[in-house]
Amino acid sequence: MNLSLTVKKIDSTLDSIIREDLKILKDIKRYTIQSGGKRIRPILHLVFCDILECNHKSKWEVASITELIHAASLLHDDVVDSADTRRGKKTVGAQFGNKTAILAGDFLLACGIERLNRVGNQSLMDCFTQVIRDLSVSELIQMQWEKNPKITMDIYEKIIYGKTASLFGAATESAAILAGQDSSTAKKFQEFGVLLGNIFQKRDDLLDYFTDSKTSGKDFLKDFHNQLYTYPILVLREFAGSKDRKDIPKIIESGNEAKILELMEKYNIHEIIQDEIQDGVYELMNFLTEYPDKKSKSLLMEQLENIR
Ligand code: FPP
Ligand code: MG
């Protein structure tokens, strides 16, 4: 598996799936393909196809559909979050207006579903339509709870399942479906993707508090200043003594950077979350030992090492 050739082929498949006549849709298509995204979801699908020695003719299309659903959800998400930039570029909403961004997201989703339908596999259809439901439901739950100090860990886990882990799970499960594996193997594959997605999102939340903008590519403490109850805050709330715990909502409201970072340090929040991520990564690596060594598998192992 050659990474840059793989990305090229994913992009040309995306190009063939997004059929367009209107000038604005051509612009959106260019924007989607040249987004600077890392194509993590499609690559994950293709690695798992390779691990199962599956050479199904639709694997490139299914891989690209994972990216298309992701791209559509980001177009909508940037409207929900009133975001002007993504990955250092203007968002579609900032450039063409929010109405265009919403309709463009719908269009991308429709292109993906149309192509998936042509693969003619009901289990695949069920797998991805469930993801679209999960994305929408979790975004609604997030809107309701992300700034609410009463948010519980269960609610947080539900949100990140829907917004991130569900699509990762579909990327891996769909490889097992295409390979004609039985439902218990498909379930094990789905669980791998879900755990990876869960780790991925928690790591993203962690970066906000512990990594400078240059390294993370995101504004340092942006979630904190947006008053969001993301993972580091929820873990801090679990570990803090009762006096400090009571102060957390006030610190968030006041945007006192020094104070929140002091509490994070005092209760070792970075180490606690990093340990949890490491345990998850070991579990994922352990799962992979059941499968034969291949170049694609080493590539995935390398990526897992980097997360750790
Ligand atoms: C990014 O999270 C958000 C998502 C990946 C999901 C957004 C889902 C919707 C808006 C529902 C609509 C769904 C479809 C299928 C069209 P974030 O805001 O925490 O991350 P960010 O920093 O990358 O914006
Ligand atoms: Mg967002």
CSV table of C-alpha atoms and ligand atoms in Angstrom, one decimal:
chain,number,residue,atom,x,y,z
A,1,MET,CA,0.0,0.0,0.0
A,2,ASN,CA,1.5,3.3,-1.1
A,3,LEU,CA,0.0,6.2,0.8
A,4,SER,CA,0.4,9.0,-1.7
A,5,LEU,CA,-1.0,6.8,-4.6
A,6,THR,CA,-3.9,5.7,-2.3
A,7,VAL,CA,-4.8,9.3,-1.5
A,8,LYS,CA,-4.7,10.2,-5.3
A,9,LYS,CA,-7.0,7.3,-6.1
A,10,ILE,CA,-9.4,8.3,-3.3
A,11,ASP,CA,-9.5,11.9,-4.7
A,12,SER,CA,-10.1,10.7,-8.2
A,13,THR,CA,-13.0,8.5,-6.9
A,14,LEU,CA,-14.4,11.5,-5.0
A,15,ASP,CA,-14.2,13.4,-8.3
A,16,SER,CA,-16.2,10.8,-10.1
A,17,ILE,CA,-18.9,10.5,-7.3
A,18,ILE,CA,-19.5,14.3,-7.0
A,19,ARG,CA,-21.2,14.9,-10.4
A,20,GLU,CA,-22.0,18.6,-10.9
A,21,ASP,CA,-23.3,21.0,-13.5
A,22,LEU,CA,-23.7,24.2,-11.6
A,23,LYS,CA,-20.7,26.6,-11.1
A,24,ILE,CA,-21.3,26.7,-7.4
A,25,LEU,CA,-21.3,22.9,-7.1
A,26,LYS,CA,-18.0,22.8,-9.1
A,27,ASP,CA,-16.6,25.2,-6.5
A,28,ILE,CA,-17.8,23.1,-3.6
A,29,LYS,CA,-16.3,20.0,-5.3
A,30,ARG,CA,-12.9,21.6,-5.7
A,31,TYR,CA,-13.2,22.8,-2.1
A,32,THR,CA,-14.0,19.3,-0.8
A,33,ILE,CA,-11.3,17.5,-2.8
A,34,GLN,CA,-8.6,20.2,-2.0
A,35,SER,CA,-9.7,20.5,1.6
A,36,GLY,CA,-6.3,19.5,3.1
A,37,GLY,CA,-8.1,16.6,4.9
A,38,LYS,CA,-5.9,13.6,5.7
A,39,ARG,CA,-8.3,11.0,4.3
A,40,ILE,CA,-8.1,9.1,7.6
A,41,ARG,CA,-11.5,7.4,7.3
A,42,PRO,CA,-11.1,6.1,3.7
A,43,ILE,CA,-7.5,5.0,4.4
A,44,LEU,CA,-8.8,3.1,7.4
A,45,HIS,CA,-11.4,1.3,5.3
A,46,LEU,CA,-8.8,0.4,2.7
A,47,VAL,CA,-6.3,-0.9,5.3
A,48,PHE,CA,-9.0,-3.2,6.7
A,49,CYS,CA,-9.9,-4.4,3.2
A,50,ASP,CA,-6.3,-5.2,2.7
A,51,ILE,CA,-6.0,-7.0,6.0
A,52,LEU,CA,-8.9,-9.2,5.0
A,53,GLU,CA,-7.5,-9.7,1.5
A,54,CYS,CA,-10.7,-8.2,0.1
A,55,ASN,CA,-10.5,-6.9,-3.5
A,56,HIS,CA,-14.1,-6.1,-4.0
A,57,LYS,CA,-14.6,-3.7,-6.9
A,58,SER,CA,-16.5,-1.2,-4.8
A,59,LYS,CA,-13.9,-0.7,-2.1
A,60,TRP,CA,-12.6,2.6,-3.5
A,61,GLU,CA,-16.1,3.9,-3.7
A,62,VAL,CA,-17.0,2.9,-0.2
A,63,ALA,CA,-13.7,4.4,1.1
A,64,SER,CA,-14.5,7.7,-0.7
A,65,ILE,CA,-18.0,7.7,0.7
A,66,THR,CA,-16.7,7.8,4.2
A,67,GLU,CA,-14.8,11.0,3.3
A,68,LEU,CA,-17.9,12.4,1.6
A,69,ILE,CA,-20.1,11.9,4.6
A,70,HIS,CA,-17.3,13.5,6.8
A,71,ALA,CA,-17.0,16.5,4.4
A,72,ALA,CA,-20.8,17.0,4.4
A,73,SER,CA,-20.9,16.9,8.2
A,74,LEU,CA,-18.1,19.5,8.4
A,75,LEU,CA,-19.9,21.9,6.0
A,76,HIS,CA,-22.9,21.7,8.3
A,77,ASP,CA,-20.8,21.8,11.5
A,78,ASP,CA,-19.1,25.0,10.5
A,79,VAL,CA,-22.5,26.6,10.1
A,80,VAL,CA,-23.6,25.3,13.5
A,81,ASP,CA,-20.3,26.6,15.1
A,82,SER,CA,-20.3,29.9,13.1
A,83,ALA,CA,-16.8,29.0,12.1
A,84,ASP,CA,-15.0,31.3,9.6
A,85,THR,CA,-12.0,29.1,9.0
A,86,ARG,CA,-11.2,25.4,8.8
A,87,ARG,CA,-7.7,24.0,8.4
A,88,GLY,CA,-6.4,27.5,7.8
A,89,LYS,CA,-8.8,28.2,4.9
A,90,LYS,CA,-12.1,30.2,4.8
A,91,THR,CA,-15.1,28.0,5.3
A,92,VAL,CA,-17.8,27.6,2.6
A,93,GLY,CA,-20.1,29.5,4.8
A,94,ALA,CA,-17.7,32.4,5.2
A,95,GLN,CA,-17.0,32.4,1.4
A,96,PHE,CA,-20.4,31.7,-0.1
A,97,GLY,CA,-22.9,32.1,2.8
A,98,ASN,CA,-24.4,29.7,5.3
A,99,LYS,CA,-27.4,28.8,3.1
A,100,THR,CA,-25.0,27.6,0.4
A,101,ALA,CA,-23.0,25.6,2.9
A,102,ILE,CA,-26.1,23.8,4.2
A,103,LEU,CA,-27.3,23.0,0.7
A,104,ALA,CA,-23.8,22.0,-0.4
A,105,GLY,CA,-23.6,19.6,2.5
A,106,ASP,CA,-27.0,18.1,1.5
A,107,PHE,CA,-25.7,17.8,-2.1
A,108,LEU,CA,-22.5,15.9,-1.1
A,109,LEU,CA,-24.5,13.6,1.1
A,110,ALA,CA,-26.9,12.9,-1.7
A,111,CYS,CA,-24.0,12.1,-4.1
A,112,GLY,CA,-22.6,9.6,-1.5
A,113,ILE,CA,-25.9,7.9,-0.9
A,114,GLU,CA,-26.6,7.6,-4.6
A,115,ARG,CA,-23.3,5.9,-5.2
A,116,LEU,CA,-23.6,3.6,-2.2
A,117,ASN,CA,-27.1,2.6,-3.4
A,118,ARG,CA,-25.5,1.4,-6.6
A,119,VAL,CA,-23.2,-1.0,-4.8
A,120,GLY,CA,-26.5,-2.9,-4.1
A,121,ASN,CA,-25.7,-4.2,-0.6
A,122,GLN,CA,-28.4,-3.7,2.1
A,123,SER,CA,-26.0,-4.2,5.0
A,124,LEU,CA,-23.7,-1.4,3.7
A,125,MET,CA,-26.7,0.9,3.2
A,126,ASP,CA,-27.9,0.2,6.8
A,127,CYS,CA,-24.4,0.8,8.2
A,128,PHE,CA,-24.0,4.3,6.6
A,129,THR,CA,-27.6,5.5,7.0
A,130,GLN,CA,-27.2,4.8,10.7
A,131,VAL,CA,-24.0,6.9,10.8
A,132,ILE,CA,-25.9,9.8,9.2
A,133,ARG,CA,-28.6,9.5,11.9
A,134,ASP,CA,-25.9,9.3,14.6
A,135,LEU,CA,-24.2,12.5,13.3
A,136,SER,CA,-27.4,14.5,13.3
A,137,VAL,CA,-28.6,13.3,16.6
A,138,SER,CA,-25.3,13.8,18.4
A,139,GLU,CA,-25.0,17.3,17.0
A,140,LEU,CA,-28.4,18.1,18.4
A,141,ILE,CA,-27.4,16.6,21.8
A,142,GLN,CA,-24.1,18.6,21.7
A,143,MET,CA,-26.0,21.9,21.0
A,144,GLN,CA,-28.1,21.2,24.0
A,145,TRP,CA,-25.3,20.2,26.4
A,146,GLU,CA,-21.9,21.5,25.4
A,147,LYS,CA,-22.0,24.7,27.5
A,148,ASN,CA,-24.1,23.2,30.3
A,149,PRO,CA,-22.2,22.5,33.5
A,150,LYS,CA,-24.6,19.7,34.3
A,151,ILE,CA,-23.4,17.6,31.3
A,152,THR,CA,-22.5,14.1,32.4
A,153,MET,CA,-19.8,11.8,31.2
A,154,ASP,CA,-22.5,9.5,29.7
A,155,ILE,CA,-23.8,12.4,27.6
A,156,TYR,CA,-20.3,13.4,26.5
A,157,GLU,CA,-19.6,9.8,25.4
A,158,LYS,CA,-22.9,9.7,23.5
A,159,ILE,CA,-21.9,12.9,21.7
A,160,ILE,CA,-18.5,11.8,20.6
A,161,TYR,CA,-19.8,8.4,19.6
A,162,GLY,CA,-22.2,10.1,17.2
A,163,LYS,CA,-20.0,12.9,15.9
A,164,THR,CA,-16.8,10.9,15.4
A,165,ALA,CA,-16.7,7.2,16.5
A,166,SER,CA,-19.8,6.0,14.5
A,167,LEU,CA,-18.3,6.9,11.1
A,168,PHE,CA,-14.9,5.4,12.1
A,169,GLY,CA,-16.8,2.2,13.1
A,170,ALA,CA,-18.6,2.2,9.7
A,171,ALA,CA,-15.3,2.6,7.8
A,172,THR,CA,-14.0,-0.6,9.4
A,173,GLU,CA,-17.3,-2.5,9.6
A,174,SER,CA,-17.9,-1.9,5.9
A,175,ALA,CA,-14.6,-3.5,5.0
A,176,ALA,CA,-15.8,-6.7,6.8
A,177,ILE,CA,-19.1,-6.5,4.9
A,178,LEU,CA,-17.5,-6.1,1.5
A,179,ALA,CA,-15.2,-9.0,2.4
A,180,GLY,CA,-18.2,-11.2,3.0
A,181,GLN,CA,-17.3,-11.8,6.7
A,182,ASP,CA,-20.0,-13.0,9.1
A,183,SER,CA,-21.8,-10.5,11.4
A,184,SER,CA,-19.8,-11.3,14.5
A,185,THR,CA,-16.5,-10.4,12.6
A,186,ALA,CA,-18.2,-7.3,11.2
A,187,LYS,CA,-19.2,-6.3,14.8
A,188,LYS,CA,-15.6,-6.8,16.0
A,189,PHE,CA,-14.3,-4.6,13.2
A,190,GLN,CA,-16.9,-2.0,13.9
A,191,GLU,CA,-15.8,-2.0,17.6
A,192,PHE,CA,-12.2,-1.4,16.5
A,193,GLY,CA,-13.3,1.7,14.5
A,194,VAL,CA,-15.5,3.0,17.3
A,195,LEU,CA,-12.6,2.7,19.8
A,196,LEU,CA,-10.2,4.4,17.4
A,197,GLY,CA,-12.7,7.2,16.8
A,198,ASN,CA,-13.3,7.6,20.5
A,199,ILE,CA,-9.6,8.0,21.2
A,200,PHE,CA,-9.2,10.3,18.2
A,201,GLN,CA,-11.9,12.7,19.6
A,202,LYS,CA,-10.5,12.6,23.2
A,203,ARG,CA,-7.1,13.4,21.8
A,204,ASP,CA,-8.5,16.3,19.8
A,205,ASP,CA,-10.1,17.6,23.0
A,206,LEU,CA,-6.8,17.2,24.9
A,207,LEU,CA,-4.9,19.2,22.3
A,208,ASP,CA,-6.9,22.3,23.1
A,209,TYR,CA,-5.5,22.5,26.6
A,210,PHE,CA,-2.0,21.0,26.1
A,211,THR,CA,-0.7,21.7,22.7
A,212,ASP,CA,0.4,25.1,21.1
A,213,SER,CA,-1.4,26.2,18.0
A,214,LYS,CA,1.7,25.7,15.7
A,215,THR,CA,1.8,21.9,16.6
A,216,SER,CA,-2.0,21.2,16.7
A,217,GLY,CA,-3.1,23.5,13.9
A,218,LYS,CA,-5.9,24.7,16.1
A,219,ASP,CA,-6.2,27.8,18.3
A,220,PHE,CA,-4.8,27.1,21.8
A,221,LEU,CA,-7.7,27.1,24.4
A,222,LYS,CA,-10.3,27.7,21.8
A,223,ASP,CA,-12.8,25.2,23.3
A,224,PHE,CA,-12.1,26.7,26.8
A,225,HIS,CA,-12.9,30.3,25.6
A,226,ASN,CA,-15.9,29.0,23.8
A,227,GLN,CA,-17.0,27.7,27.3
A,228,LEU,CA,-17.3,24.1,26.1
A,229,TYR,CA,-17.4,21.2,28.5
A,230,THR,CA,-15.0,19.0,26.6
A,231,TYR,CA,-13.1,15.9,27.9
A,232,PRO,CA,-10.3,17.6,29.9
A,233,ILE,CA,-12.9,19.6,31.8
A,234,LEU,CA,-15.1,16.6,32.5
A,235,VAL,CA,-12.1,14.5,33.7
A,236,LEU,CA,-10.9,17.5,35.9
A,237,ARG,CA,-14.4,17.6,37.4
A,238,GLU,CA,-14.1,13.9,38.3
A,239,PHE,CA,-10.7,14.2,39.9
A,240,ALA,CA,-10.8,17.6,41.5
A,241,GLY,CA,-11.4,18.1,45.2
A,242,SER,CA,-14.8,19.5,46.1
A,243,LYS,CA,-13.7,23.1,46.5
A,244,ASP,CA,-11.9,23.2,43.1
A,245,ARG,CA,-14.7,21.2,41.5
A,246,LYS,CA,-17.2,23.9,42.5
A,247,ASP,CA,-15.0,26.6,41.0
A,248,ILE,CA,-14.8,25.1,37.6
A,249,PRO,CA,-18.0,26.7,36.0
A,250,LYS,CA,-16.9,30.1,37.3
A,251,ILE,CA,-13.4,29.7,35.8
A,252,ILE,CA,-14.9,28.7,32.5
A,253,GLU,CA,-17.3,31.7,32.5
A,254,SER,CA,-14.5,34.1,33.4
A,255,GLY,CA,-12.1,32.6,30.8
A,256,ASN,CA,-9.2,32.6,33.3
A,257,GLU,CA,-6.5,30.7,31.4
A,258,ALA,CA,-3.9,30.6,34.2
A,259,LYS,CA,-6.4,29.2,36.7
A,260,ILE,CA,-7.8,26.4,34.5
A,261,LEU,CA,-4.2,25.4,33.5
A,262,GLU,CA,-3.2,25.4,37.1
A,263,LEU,CA,-6.0,23.0,38.0
A,264,MET,CA,-5.2,20.8,35.0
A,265,GLU,CA,-1.6,20.6,36.3
A,266,LYS,CA,-2.6,20.1,39.9
A,267,TYR,CA,-4.8,17.0,39.1
A,268,ASN,CA,-2.5,15.5,36.4
A,269,ILE,CA,-5.3,15.7,33.8
A,270,HIS,CA,-2.9,15.4,30.9
A,271,GLU,CA,-1.3,12.2,32.3
A,272,ILE,CA,-4.7,10.7,33.2
A,273,ILE,CA,-6.1,11.2,29.7
A,274,GLN,CA,-2.9,10.2,28.0
A,275,ASP,CA,-2.9,6.9,30.0
A,276,GLU,CA,-6.4,6.2,28.9
A,277,ILE,CA,-5.5,6.9,25.3
A,278,GLN,CA,-2.5,4.6,25.6
A,279,ASP,CA,-4.6,1.8,27.0
A,280,GLY,CA,-6.9,2.1,24.0
A,281,VAL,CA,-4.1,2.1,21.6
A,282,TYR,CA,-2.7,-1.1,23.2
A,283,GLU,CA,-6.1,-2.7,22.8
A,284,LEU,CA,-6.2,-1.7,19.1
A,285,MET,CA,-2.7,-3.1,18.5
A,286,ASN,CA,-3.6,-6.3,20.3
A,287,PHE,CA,-6.6,-6.8,18.0
A,288,LEU,CA,-4.3,-6.4,15.0
A,289,THR,CA,-1.9,-9.1,16.1
A,290,GLU,CA,-4.6,-11.7,15.1
A,291,TYR,CA,-4.1,-10.7,11.4
A,292,PRO,CA,-1.2,-11.5,9.1
A,293,ASP,CA,1.6,-8.9,8.8
A,294,LYS,CA,1.3,-6.7,5.8
A,295,LYS,CA,2.5,-3.3,4.7
A,296,SER,CA,-0.9,-1.8,5.2
A,297,LYS,CA,-1.0,-3.3,8.8
A,298,SER,CA,2.4,-1.8,9.6
A,299,LEU,CA,1.2,1.5,8.3
A,300,LEU,CA,-1.8,1.5,10.6
A,301,MET,CA,0.5,0.3,13.5
A,302,GLU,CA,2.8,3.3,12.8
A,303,GLN,CA,-0.2,5.7,12.9
A,304,LEU,CA,-1.3,4.2,16.2
A,305,GLU,CA,2.2,4.6,17.6
A,306,ASN,CA,1.9,8.3,16.7
A,307,ILE,CA,-1.4,8.7,18.6
A,308,ARG,CA,0.3,7.2,21.6
B,1,FPP,C1,-17.0,18.3,14.3
B,1,FPP,O1,-16.9,18.4,15.6
B,1,FPP,C2,-18.4,17.8,14.0
B,1,FPP,C3,-18.8,16.7,13.3
B,1,FPP,C4,-17.7,15.7,12.8
B,1,FPP,C5,-20.2,16.3,13.1
B,1,FPP,C6,-21.1,17.3,12.6
B,1,FPP,C7,-22.5,16.8,12.3
B,1,FPP,C8,-23.5,17.6,11.9
B,1,FPP,C9,-23.4,19.1,11.8
B,1,FPP,C10,-24.8,17.0,11.6
B,1,FPP,C11,-25.1,17.0,10.1
B,1,FPP,C12,-24.7,15.7,9.6
B,1,FPP,C13,-24.6,15.3,8.2
B,1,FPP,C14,-24.3,13.9,7.9
B,1,FPP,C15,-24.7,16.3,7.1
B,1,FPP,P1,-16.2,19.7,16.3
B,1,FPP,O2,-17.1,20.9,16.1
B,1,FPP,O3,-16.0,19.3,17.7
B,1,FPP,O4,-14.8,19.7,15.6
B,1,FPP,P2,-14.1,20.8,14.7
B,1,FPP,O5,-13.1,21.5,15.7
B,1,FPP,O6,-13.4,20.1,13.6
B,1,FPP,O7,-15.1,21.8,14.2
B,2,MG,MG,-16.9,22.5,14.8
